Amino acid sequence: MIEPKALLERAAQLADQAKSEEDAAIRERLLRMADHYRDLAAHEAWASENPPSVSALTSALGSRAQ
């Protein structure tokens, strides 16, 4: 698991880099990458707050076998 704080820091770095980028295509790509890192941070934060239970995992794996 990656720390959400590290992902948010990387997103901020990419957004700062985009501000100084002259090429519009590269700037947009950097901003999309920053958004992706923010999404990953949100997912990691949620996953750490809501760990799966053994019961839920067993249920999910059991339903696939049928």
mmCIF file of C-alpha atoms in Angstrom:
data_model
loop_
_atom_site.group_PDB
_atom_site.id
_atom_site.type_symbol
_atom_site.label_atom_id
_atom_site.label_comp_id
_atom_site.label_asym_id
_atom_site.label_seq_id
_atom_site.Cartn_x
_atom_site.Cartn_y
_atom_site.Cartn_z
ATOM 1 C CA MET A 1 0.000 0.000 0.000
ATOM 2 C CA ILE A 2 1.227 3.479 -0.861
ATOM 3 C CA GLU A 3 0.781 6.309 1.600
ATOM 4 C CA PRO A 4 -1.885 8.772 0.389
ATOM 5 C CA LYS A 5 0.321 11.655 1.564
ATOM 6 C CA ALA A 6 3.113 10.602 -0.827
ATOM 7 C CA LEU A 7 0.630 10.365 -3.708
ATOM 8 C CA LEU A 8 -0.761 13.822 -2.940
ATOM 9 C CA GLU A 9 2.760 15.260 -2.784
ATOM 10 C CA ARG A 10 3.530 13.818 -6.213
ATOM 11 C CA ALA A 11 0.255 15.239 -7.556
ATOM 12 C CA ALA A 12 1.247 18.679 -6.266
ATOM 13 C CA GLN A 13 4.675 18.374 -7.901
ATOM 14 C CA LEU A 14 3.113 17.496 -11.241
ATOM 15 C CA ALA A 15 0.637 20.367 -11.000
ATOM 16 C CA ASP A 16 3.474 22.794 -10.218
ATOM 17 C CA GLN A 17 5.464 21.444 -13.147
ATOM 18 C CA ALA A 18 2.440 21.933 -15.407
ATOM 19 C CA LYS A 19 2.229 25.608 -14.431
ATOM 20 C CA SER A 20 5.652 26.288 -15.919
ATOM 21 C CA GLU A 21 5.205 24.102 -19.016
ATOM 22 C CA GLU A 22 4.884 26.038 -22.276
ATOM 23 C CA ASP A 23 3.677 23.141 -24.432
ATOM 24 C CA ALA A 24 -0.102 22.857 -24.006
ATOM 25 C CA ALA A 25 -0.167 19.114 -24.737
ATOM 26 C CA ILE A 26 2.486 18.371 -22.127
ATOM 27 C CA ARG A 27 0.778 20.692 -19.632
ATOM 28 C CA GLU A 28 -2.528 18.840 -20.070
ATOM 29 C CA ARG A 29 -0.834 15.481 -19.693
ATOM 30 C CA LEU A 30 0.862 16.602 -16.468
ATOM 31 C CA LEU A 31 -2.464 17.823 -15.102
ATOM 32 C CA ARG A 32 -4.137 14.510 -15.992
ATOM 33 C CA MET A 33 -1.320 12.657 -14.251
ATOM 34 C CA ALA A 34 -1.796 14.855 -11.164
ATOM 35 C CA ASP A 35 -5.526 14.048 -11.182
ATOM 36 C CA HIS A 36 -4.698 10.349 -11.420
ATOM 37 C CA TYR A 37 -2.398 10.591 -8.399
ATOM 38 C CA ARG A 38 -5.155 12.365 -6.443
ATOM 39 C CA ASP A 39 -7.598 9.588 -7.369
ATOM 40 C CA LEU A 40 -5.090 6.967 -6.248
ATOM 41 C CA ALA A 41 -4.592 8.788 -2.949
ATOM 42 C CA ALA A 42 -8.337 8.843 -2.340
ATOM 43 C CA HIS A 43 -8.578 5.130 -3.136
ATOM 44 C CA GLU A 44 -5.668 4.250 -0.845
ATOM 45 C CA ALA A 45 -7.137 6.344 1.978
ATOM 46 C CA TRP A 46 -10.511 4.633 1.596
ATOM 47 C CA ALA A 47 -8.909 1.180 1.433
ATOM 48 C CA SER A 48 -6.946 1.776 4.625
ATOM 49 C CA GLU A 49 -10.101 2.942 6.425
ATOM 50 C CA ASN A 50 -12.213 0.055 5.118
ATOM 51 C CA PRO A 51 -10.152 -3.142 5.131
ATOM 52 C CA PRO A 52 -11.904 -6.212 3.749
ATOM 53 C CA SER A 53 -13.153 -8.776 6.209
ATOM 54 C CA VAL A 54 -12.356 -12.463 5.917
ATOM 55 C CA SER A 55 -16.085 -13.124 5.557
ATOM 56 C CA ALA A 56 -16.414 -10.708 2.634
ATOM 57 C CA LEU A 57 -13.376 -12.183 0.875
ATOM 58 C CA THR A 58 -14.632 -15.739 1.368
ATOM 59 C CA SER A 59 -18.043 -14.744 0.065
ATOM 60 C CA ALA A 60 -16.586 -13.027 -2.995
ATOM 61 C CA LEU A 61 -14.303 -15.923 -3.832
ATOM 62 C CA GLY A 62 -17.046 -18.464 -3.207
ATOM 63 C CA SER A 63 -19.486 -16.749 -5.552
ATOM 64 C CA ARG A 64 -16.981 -16.793 -8.413
ATOM 65 C CA ALA A 65 -16.544 -20.546 -8.236
ATOM 66 C CA GLN A 66 -20.234 -21.203 -8.854
#
